[in-house]
CSV table of C-alpha atoms and ligand atoms in Angstrom, one decimal:
chain,number,residue,atom,x,y,z
A,7,MET,CA,51.8,-10.9,-38.0
A,8,THR,CA,48.4,-10.8,-39.5
A,9,ASP,CA,45.3,-10.0,-37.4
A,10,ARG,CA,44.1,-13.5,-37.7
A,11,GLU,CA,47.4,-14.9,-36.4
A,12,ARG,CA,47.4,-12.5,-33.6
A,13,VAL,CA,43.9,-13.6,-32.5
A,14,GLN,CA,45.0,-17.2,-32.6
A,15,THR,CA,48.1,-16.7,-30.5
A,16,ASP,CA,46.0,-14.6,-28.1
A,17,GLU,CA,43.5,-17.4,-27.7
A,18,ALA,CA,46.2,-19.9,-27.1
A,19,LYS,CA,47.6,-17.8,-24.3
A,20,GLY,CA,44.3,-16.8,-22.9
A,21,PRO,CA,43.4,-13.2,-22.2
A,22,PRO,CA,46.3,-10.8,-22.6
A,23,GLU,CA,48.1,-10.1,-19.3
A,24,THR,CA,48.7,-6.5,-20.0
A,25,ASP,CA,46.6,-4.2,-21.9
A,26,PRO,CA,48.5,-1.1,-23.2
A,27,ARG,CA,45.8,1.1,-21.7
A,28,ILE,CA,46.4,-0.1,-18.1
A,29,GLU,CA,50.1,-0.5,-18.4
A,30,GLY,CA,52.0,1.0,-15.5
A,31,GLU,CA,49.0,0.6,-13.2
A,32,LYS,CA,49.6,-2.2,-10.7
A,33,HIS,CA,46.2,-3.7,-9.7
A,34,PRO,CA,43.3,-2.1,-11.6
A,35,VAL,CA,40.9,-4.8,-10.5
A,36,ALA,CA,41.9,-4.5,-6.8
A,37,ARG,CA,41.5,-0.8,-7.1
A,38,MET,CA,38.1,-1.1,-8.7
A,39,ILE,CA,36.9,-3.5,-5.9
A,40,GLY,CA,38.4,-1.2,-3.3
A,41,LEU,CA,36.4,1.7,-4.7
A,42,GLY,CA,33.3,-0.5,-4.9
A,43,VAL,CA,33.5,-1.6,-1.3
A,44,LEU,CA,34.0,2.0,-0.1
A,45,ALA,CA,31.1,3.3,-2.2
A,46,SER,CA,28.9,0.4,-0.9
A,47,LEU,CA,29.7,1.3,2.7
A,48,VAL,CA,28.8,4.9,2.0
A,49,GLY,CA,25.6,3.7,0.2
A,50,ILE,CA,24.6,1.5,3.2
A,51,ALA,CA,25.2,4.2,5.7
A,52,ILE,CA,23.0,6.6,3.6
A,53,THR,CA,20.1,4.1,3.2
A,54,LEU,CA,20.2,3.2,6.9
A,55,LEU,CA,20.1,6.9,7.9
A,56,ILE,CA,17.0,7.5,5.8
A,57,ASP,CA,13.8,7.2,7.9
A,58,TRP,CA,11.8,5.0,5.6
A,59,PHE,CA,9.0,4.0,7.8
A,60,PRO,CA,6.1,5.8,9.6
A,61,GLU,CA,5.5,5.2,13.3
A,62,ASP,CA,5.1,1.5,14.1
A,63,ALA,CA,1.9,0.4,15.7
A,64,SER,CA,1.7,-3.4,15.4
A,65,SER,CA,3.6,-6.3,17.0
A,66,SER,CA,5.0,-7.4,13.6
A,67,ALA,CA,6.3,-3.9,12.6
A,68,GLY,CA,9.7,-4.5,14.2
A,69,GLN,CA,10.3,-7.7,12.3
A,70,ILE,CA,9.2,-6.2,9.0
A,71,ASP,CA,11.4,-3.1,9.4
A,72,THR,CA,14.4,-5.4,10.2
A,73,LEU,CA,13.7,-7.5,7.1
A,74,TYR,CA,13.6,-4.3,5.0
A,75,ASP,CA,16.9,-3.1,6.5
A,76,VAL,CA,18.5,-6.4,5.7
A,77,LEU,CA,17.2,-6.2,2.1
A,78,LEU,CA,18.7,-2.8,1.8
A,79,ILE,CA,22.0,-3.9,3.2
A,80,CYS,CA,22.2,-6.7,0.7
A,81,SER,CA,20.9,-4.9,-2.4
A,82,VAL,CA,22.9,-1.6,-2.0
A,83,PRO,CA,26.3,-3.3,-2.5
A,84,VAL,CA,25.1,-5.2,-5.5
A,85,PHE,CA,23.9,-2.1,-7.2
A,86,VAL,CA,26.9,0.0,-6.1
A,87,LEU,CA,29.4,-2.7,-7.2
A,88,VAL,CA,27.8,-3.0,-10.7
A,89,MET,CA,27.7,0.7,-11.1
A,90,THR,CA,31.3,1.1,-9.9
A,91,ILE,CA,32.6,-1.5,-12.3
A,92,ALA,CA,30.6,0.0,-15.2
A,93,ILE,CA,31.6,3.6,-14.5
A,94,TYR,CA,35.3,2.8,-13.7
A,95,SER,CA,35.6,0.8,-16.9
A,96,VAL,CA,34.1,3.5,-19.0
A,97,VAL,CA,36.4,6.1,-17.5
A,98,ARG,CA,39.6,4.1,-17.1
A,99,PHE,CA,39.5,1.9,-20.2
A,100,ARG,CA,38.3,4.6,-22.6
A,101,ALA,CA,39.7,4.3,-26.1
A,102,LYS,CA,42.3,7.0,-27.0
A,103,PRO,CA,41.0,9.6,-29.5
A,104,GLY,CA,41.8,8.2,-33.0
A,105,ASP,CA,42.0,4.5,-31.7
A,106,MET,CA,39.7,2.7,-34.2
A,107,GLY,CA,41.1,-0.8,-33.4
A,108,ASP,CA,39.1,-3.6,-31.9
A,109,GLY,CA,39.5,-4.5,-28.2
A,110,PRO,CA,41.3,-7.7,-27.2
A,111,PRO,CA,39.1,-10.8,-28.0
A,112,ILE,CA,38.4,-12.1,-24.5
A,113,HIS,CA,36.4,-15.3,-24.2
A,114,GLY,CA,34.9,-16.2,-20.9
A,115,ASN,CA,36.5,-16.3,-17.4
A,116,THR,CA,35.4,-19.4,-15.5
A,117,ARG,CA,36.5,-18.2,-12.1
A,118,LEU,CA,34.6,-14.9,-12.5
A,119,GLU,CA,31.5,-16.6,-13.8
A,120,VAL,CA,31.4,-19.1,-10.9
A,121,ILE,CA,31.7,-16.2,-8.5
A,122,TRP,CA,28.9,-14.1,-10.0
A,123,VAL,CA,26.5,-17.0,-10.2
A,124,THR,CA,27.2,-18.4,-6.8
A,125,ILE,CA,27.2,-15.3,-4.6
A,126,PRO,CA,23.8,-13.9,-5.9
A,127,PHE,CA,22.3,-17.4,-5.8
A,128,LEU,CA,23.3,-17.8,-2.1
A,129,MET,CA,22.1,-14.2,-1.3
A,130,VAL,CA,18.7,-14.6,-3.0
A,131,THR,CA,18.1,-18.0,-1.5
A,132,ALA,CA,19.1,-16.8,2.0
A,133,LEU,CA,16.8,-13.7,1.7
A,134,ALA,CA,13.9,-15.9,0.4
A,135,VAL,CA,14.2,-18.2,3.4
A,136,TYR,CA,14.5,-15.3,5.8
A,137,GLY,CA,11.4,-13.6,4.2
A,138,TRP,CA,9.5,-16.9,4.4
A,139,ILE,CA,10.3,-17.3,8.1
A,140,VAL,CA,9.2,-13.8,8.9
A,141,LEU,CA,5.9,-14.1,6.9
A,142,ASP,CA,5.1,-17.5,8.4
A,143,ASP,CA,5.7,-16.0,11.9
A,144,ILE,CA,3.5,-12.9,11.4
A,145,GLU,CA,0.8,-14.8,9.6
A,146,ALA,CA,0.5,-17.5,12.3
A,147,LYS,CA,-2.9,-18.0,13.9
A,148,GLN,CA,-3.1,-16.3,17.3
A,149,GLN,CA,-5.2,-17.0,20.4
A,150,ASP,CA,-8.2,-14.8,21.1
A,151,GLU,CA,-8.3,-13.5,17.6
A,152,MET,CA,-11.0,-11.1,16.5
A,153,VAL,CA,-12.2,-11.4,13.0
A,154,VAL,CA,-13.0,-8.1,11.2
A,155,ARG,CA,-14.5,-8.1,7.7
A,156,VAL,CA,-13.2,-5.3,5.5
A,157,THR,CA,-15.1,-4.4,2.3
A,158,GLY,CA,-13.8,-2.1,-0.3
A,159,GLN,CA,-16.1,-0.3,-2.7
A,160,GLN,CA,-15.6,2.7,-4.9
A,161,PHE,CA,-14.7,4.8,-2.9
A,162,THR,CA,-15.0,3.7,0.6
A,163,TRP,CA,-14.1,1.1,3.2
A,164,SER,CA,-16.7,-0.5,5.4
A,165,PHE,CA,-16.1,-2.8,8.3
A,166,GLU,CA,-18.1,-5.6,9.9
A,167,TYR,CA,-17.6,-7.3,13.3
A,168,PRO,CA,-19.0,-10.8,13.0
A,169,ALA,CA,-18.7,-11.5,16.7
A,170,GLU,CA,-20.6,-8.4,17.6
A,171,ASP,CA,-23.9,-9.2,15.9
A,172,LYS,CA,-22.4,-8.5,12.6
A,173,LEU,CA,-22.1,-4.8,13.5
A,174,LYS,CA,-21.3,-2.8,10.4
A,175,THR,CA,-19.3,0.5,10.7
A,176,ARG,CA,-17.4,2.9,8.5
A,177,GLU,CA,-14.8,3.7,11.1
A,178,LEU,CA,-12.4,1.0,12.1
A,179,VAL,CA,-11.9,0.7,15.8
A,180,LEU,CA,-9.7,-2.0,17.3
A,181,PRO,CA,-8.7,-2.8,20.9
A,182,VAL,CA,-5.0,-2.5,21.6
A,183,ASP,CA,-3.0,-5.7,21.9
A,184,ARG,CA,-5.7,-7.9,20.6
A,185,PRO,CA,-4.8,-10.0,17.5
A,186,VAL,CA,-7.0,-9.2,14.5
A,187,ASP,CA,-7.7,-11.4,11.5
A,188,PHE,CA,-8.9,-9.1,8.6
A,189,ARG,CA,-10.9,-10.8,5.9
A,190,ILE,CA,-10.8,-8.5,2.9
A,191,ARG,CA,-13.3,-8.4,0.1
A,192,THR,CA,-14.4,-5.9,-2.6
A,193,ASN,CA,-17.9,-5.1,-4.0
A,194,ASP,CA,-16.5,-4.0,-7.4
A,195,VAL,CA,-12.9,-3.5,-8.6
A,196,ILE,CA,-9.5,-4.2,-7.0
A,197,HIS,CA,-8.6,-2.1,-4.0
A,198,SER,CA,-5.8,-2.5,-1.6
A,199,PHE,CA,-6.3,-2.3,2.2
A,200,TRP,CA,-3.3,-0.5,3.7
A,201,VAL,CA,-2.4,0.7,7.1
A,202,PRO,CA,1.2,1.9,6.9
A,203,GLN,CA,1.7,2.1,10.7
A,204,PHE,CA,0.7,-1.6,11.0
A,205,ARG,CA,3.0,-2.5,8.0
A,206,LEU,CA,0.0,-4.3,6.6
A,207,LYS,CA,-1.3,-4.3,3.0
A,208,SER,CA,-3.5,-6.7,1.2
A,209,ASP,CA,-5.4,-6.4,-2.1
A,210,ALA,CA,-9.1,-6.8,-2.2
A,211,VAL,CA,-9.7,-8.9,-5.3
A,212,PRO,CA,-13.2,-9.5,-6.9
A,213,GLY,CA,-14.3,-13.0,-6.1
A,214,LEU,CA,-11.8,-13.7,-3.4
A,215,THR,CA,-11.5,-13.1,0.3
A,216,THR,CA,-8.0,-12.3,1.3
A,217,SER,CA,-6.8,-12.5,4.8
A,218,ILE,CA,-4.2,-10.8,6.8
A,219,ARG,CA,-3.4,-10.8,10.5
A,220,VAL,CA,-2.1,-8.0,12.7
A,221,THR,CA,-1.9,-7.2,16.4
A,222,PRO,CA,-2.1,-3.4,16.9
A,223,ASN,CA,0.1,-2.6,19.9
A,224,LYS,CA,0.0,1.2,20.2
A,225,GLU,CA,-3.1,3.3,20.8
A,226,GLY,CA,-3.7,6.0,18.3
A,227,ARG,CA,-5.4,7.1,15.2
A,228,TYR,CA,-3.9,5.9,11.9
A,229,GLU,CA,-5.0,6.2,8.3
A,230,VAL,CA,-6.6,3.4,6.3
A,231,VAL,CA,-5.5,4.0,2.7
A,232,CYS,CA,-6.5,2.4,-0.6
A,233,ALA,CA,-3.2,1.5,-2.3
A,234,GLU,CA,-4.6,0.4,-5.7
A,235,LEU,CA,-5.7,2.8,-8.4
A,236,CYS,CA,-9.4,2.0,-8.4
A,237,GLY,CA,-11.1,4.9,-10.2
A,238,LEU,CA,-11.5,8.6,-10.1
A,239,GLY,CA,-12.1,8.7,-6.4
A,240,HIS,CA,-9.1,6.5,-5.5
A,241,SER,CA,-7.2,9.3,-3.7
A,242,THR,CA,-10.3,10.0,-1.6
A,243,MET,CA,-10.5,6.4,-0.4
A,244,ARG,CA,-9.0,7.1,3.0
A,245,GLN,CA,-10.5,6.5,6.4
A,246,PHE,CA,-9.2,6.0,9.9
A,247,VAL,CA,-8.5,3.2,12.3
A,248,ARG,CA,-8.6,4.0,16.0
A,249,VAL,CA,-6.7,1.7,18.3
A,250,VAL,CA,-8.2,2.1,21.8
A,251,PRO,CA,-8.1,0.4,25.2
A,252,GLU,CA,-10.2,-2.7,25.5
A,253,SER,CA,-12.8,-1.0,27.7
A,254,GLU,CA,-13.2,1.9,25.3
A,255,PHE,CA,-13.6,-0.6,22.5
A,256,ASP,CA,-16.4,-2.4,24.3
A,257,SER,CA,-18.3,0.9,25.0
A,258,TRP,CA,-17.8,2.0,21.4
A,259,ILE,CA,-19.3,-1.4,20.2
A,260,SER,CA,-22.4,-0.9,22.4
A,261,GLU,CA,-22.8,2.7,21.3
A,262,GLN,CA,-22.6,1.6,17.7
A,263,GLN,CA,-25.1,-1.2,18.3
A,264,GLU,CA,-27.5,1.2,19.9
A,265,ALA,CA,-27.1,3.6,17.0
A,266,ALA,CA,-27.6,0.9,14.5
A,267,GLY,CA,-30.6,-0.5,16.4
A,268,GLY,CA,-32.3,2.9,16.8
A,269,GLY,CA,-31.0,4.4,13.6
A,270,GLY,CA,-34.0,3.3,11.4
A,271,GLY,CA,-36.5,5.6,13.1
A,272,GLY,CA,-34.2,8.6,13.1
A,273,GLU,CA,-35.7,9.9,16.3
A,274,GLY,CA,-33.0,8.4,18.5
A,275,GLU,CA,-30.0,10.1,20.0
A,276,PRO,CA,-28.0,12.3,17.7
A,277,ALA,CA,-25.2,10.5,15.8
A,278,GLU,CA,-22.2,9.8,18.1
A,279,GLU,CA,-19.6,12.5,18.7
A,280,GLN,CA,-21.0,14.8,16.0
A,281,GLY,CA,-21.8,17.5,18.6
A,282,GLY,CA,-24.2,19.0,16.1
A,283,GLY,CA,-26.9,21.5,16.8
A,284,GLU,CA,-30.7,21.0,16.6
A,285,GLU,CA,-30.9,21.0,12.8
A,286,GLN,CA,-28.6,17.9,12.7
A,287,ALA,CA,-30.6,15.9,15.2
A,288,ALA,CA,-33.5,15.7,12.7
A,289,GLY,CA,-31.2,14.4,9.9
A,290,SER,CA,-29.1,12.1,12.1
A,291,ALA,CA,-30.3,8.8,10.5
A,292,GLY,CA,-29.7,10.3,7.0
A,293,GLU,CA,-26.3,11.7,8.0
A,294,GLN,CA,-25.2,8.4,9.3
A,295,ILE,CA,-26.1,6.7,6.1
A,296,PHE,CA,-24.4,9.5,4.2
A,297,THR,CA,-21.1,8.6,5.9
A,298,SER,CA,-21.5,4.8,6.3
A,299,ALA,CA,-22.6,4.2,2.7
A,300,GLY,CA,-19.5,6.1,1.6
A,301,CYS,CA,-21.2,9.1,-0.1
A,302,ALA,CA,-18.7,11.4,1.7
A,303,GLY,CA,-15.9,9.6,-0.2
A,304,CYS,CA,-16.9,11.4,-3.4
A,305,HIS,CA,-19.4,14.2,-2.6
A,306,ALA,CA,-19.0,17.4,-0.8
A,307,LEU,CA,-21.7,18.2,1.7
A,308,ALA,CA,-21.1,21.1,4.1
A,309,ALA,CA,-23.7,19.8,6.6
A,310,ALA,CA,-21.7,16.5,6.9
A,311,GLY,CA,-18.3,18.2,6.9
A,312,SER,CA,-17.3,16.5,3.6
A,313,ASP,CA,-15.4,18.4,0.9
A,314,ALA,CA,-14.7,15.6,-1.6
A,315,ASP,CA,-15.0,16.7,-5.3
A,316,VAL,CA,-15.2,13.5,-7.3
A,317,GLY,CA,-19.0,13.9,-7.8
A,318,PRO,CA,-21.3,16.9,-7.6
A,319,ASP,CA,-21.6,19.0,-4.4
A,320,LEU,CA,-24.7,17.6,-2.7
A,321,GLY,CA,-25.2,20.8,-0.8
A,322,GLN,CA,-25.7,22.7,-4.0
A,323,LEU,CA,-27.9,20.3,-6.0
A,324,SER,CA,-29.0,21.6,-9.5
A,325,GLN,CA,-32.5,20.2,-8.9
A,326,ALA,CA,-33.4,19.9,-5.2
A,327,ASN,CA,-36.5,17.8,-5.7
A,328,GLU,CA,-37.2,14.4,-4.2
A,329,ARG,CA,-37.6,12.6,-7.5
A,330,TYR,CA,-34.3,13.7,-8.9
A,331,VAL,CA,-32.4,13.0,-5.6
A,332,ARG,CA,-33.9,9.5,-5.3
A,333,GLU,CA,-33.3,8.7,-8.9
A,334,SER,CA,-29.6,9.9,-8.7
A,335,ILE,CA,-29.0,7.5,-5.8
A,336,VAL,CA,-30.5,4.3,-7.3
A,337,ASP,CA,-29.9,5.0,-11.0
A,338,PRO,CA,-27.0,7.5,-11.1
A,339,GLY,CA,-26.7,7.3,-14.9
A,340,ALA,CA,-30.2,8.6,-15.5
A,341,GLU,CA,-29.4,12.3,-15.4
A,342,ILE,CA,-25.7,13.3,-15.2
A,343,ALA,CA,-25.0,16.7,-13.6
A,344,GLU,CA,-23.2,19.1,-15.9
A,345,GLY,CA,-19.4,18.7,-15.8
A,346,PHE,CA,-19.5,15.1,-14.5
A,347,GLU,CA,-19.2,11.8,-16.3
A,348,ASP,CA,-21.5,8.8,-16.4
A,349,GLY,CA,-20.3,5.5,-14.9
A,350,VAL,CA,-18.2,7.0,-12.1
A,351,MET,CA,-20.8,6.5,-9.3
A,352,PRO,CA,-21.5,2.9,-8.4
A,353,ALA,CA,-25.0,1.9,-9.6
A,354,ASN,CA,-25.7,-0.6,-6.8
A,355,PHE,CA,-26.9,1.7,-4.0
A,356,GLY,CA,-30.4,0.6,-4.8
A,357,GLU,CA,-29.5,-2.9,-3.7
A,358,GLU,CA,-27.1,-1.9,-0.9
A,359,LEU,CA,-29.5,0.3,0.9
A,360,SER,CA,-33.0,-0.5,2.2
A,361,GLN,CA,-36.0,1.5,1.2
A,362,GLU,CA,-36.1,3.2,4.6
A,363,GLU,CA,-32.4,4.1,4.4
A,364,ILE,CA,-32.9,5.6,1.0
A,365,ASP,CA,-35.9,7.6,2.3
A,366,ALA,CA,-33.8,8.9,5.2
A,367,LEU,CA,-30.9,9.8,3.0
A,368,VAL,CA,-33.1,11.6,0.5
A,369,LYS,CA,-34.8,13.6,3.3
A,370,TYR,CA,-31.4,14.4,4.8
A,371,LEU,CA,-30.0,15.6,1.5
A,372,LEU,CA,-33.0,17.8,0.7
A,373,GLU,CA,-32.7,19.3,4.2
A,374,SER,CA,-29.0,20.0,3.8
A,375,GLN,CA,-29.3,22.4,0.8
A,376,GLY,CA,-27.8,25.8,1.2
B,405,LIG,CU1,-9.9,1.8,-3.9
B,405,LIG,CU2,-8.0,2.9,-4.8
């Protein structure tokens, strides 16, 4: 029989029933599936044992964690099954040394193809529907919602409470069990507002206001993280959210409003909670601007307890004179400190800050040399 004739007879008969390489073995496919199922069960057990999530502190965290577990339970067997078939085939059906012949010419297998199209289609559709239901539920408008505006800027987050006379703060404080509707914007590039414990993450995209809802349900202090590479100071773009009882939130709001109202003069009470000595009282207005404008995100300043190193240490200025400090704030590219690059510091502080705020900041920085 020639090769050609053999191919033709094989095609007429369909795939060969017995391959010489698996002769004597009863059910290689059943054995392969058996191994795959076993490996899948082990894989699922391992993935469920891993503690993937940080502490949960929002009312939607439970739903999101369950969704994630379901995704793992569905995707682990797919991966494990494919790998089992691939590895098993490579090992079991390996050509004998010296065997240079072609493999059997197998064309299609309708039953197998229907199975491997239908099962993934049903799985993906079911997961999409499940995901949509969860998203729709956690994004639903709530009663008694509090809007908080979040603004990302290289390299800091700032927050605004429109219902509290548009109070602007650098720390995010939320009352426990009160639904929050975050409206997220950016002043420059793309950032991503992420609070892992809330299971909440949303990009801040230039020209858009994105929105995300969350109801914090556990008091505590959690990190606010930027999750989008946004420049040299990206890794320093971390702040905190404090979830506190309603009464504590109210008193914090009035404290902040007082500080903001009396902050311009600088002669008011020392900045909240700083517990500083006398030398800090004089610079309290400047210090508040130093933190609220985000300087601490990039610059070290011993007096303000900041040790960031994206930009020059502002406690060790190369030229500690008013002209240079002022110019460096409003026109950061004018004179670049040795060892640092142009274009890293945002050039919009001249517009962001009022003249009085810049005066107070310059005064504070000059007083904080040492
Ligand atoms: Cu902002 Cu990374």
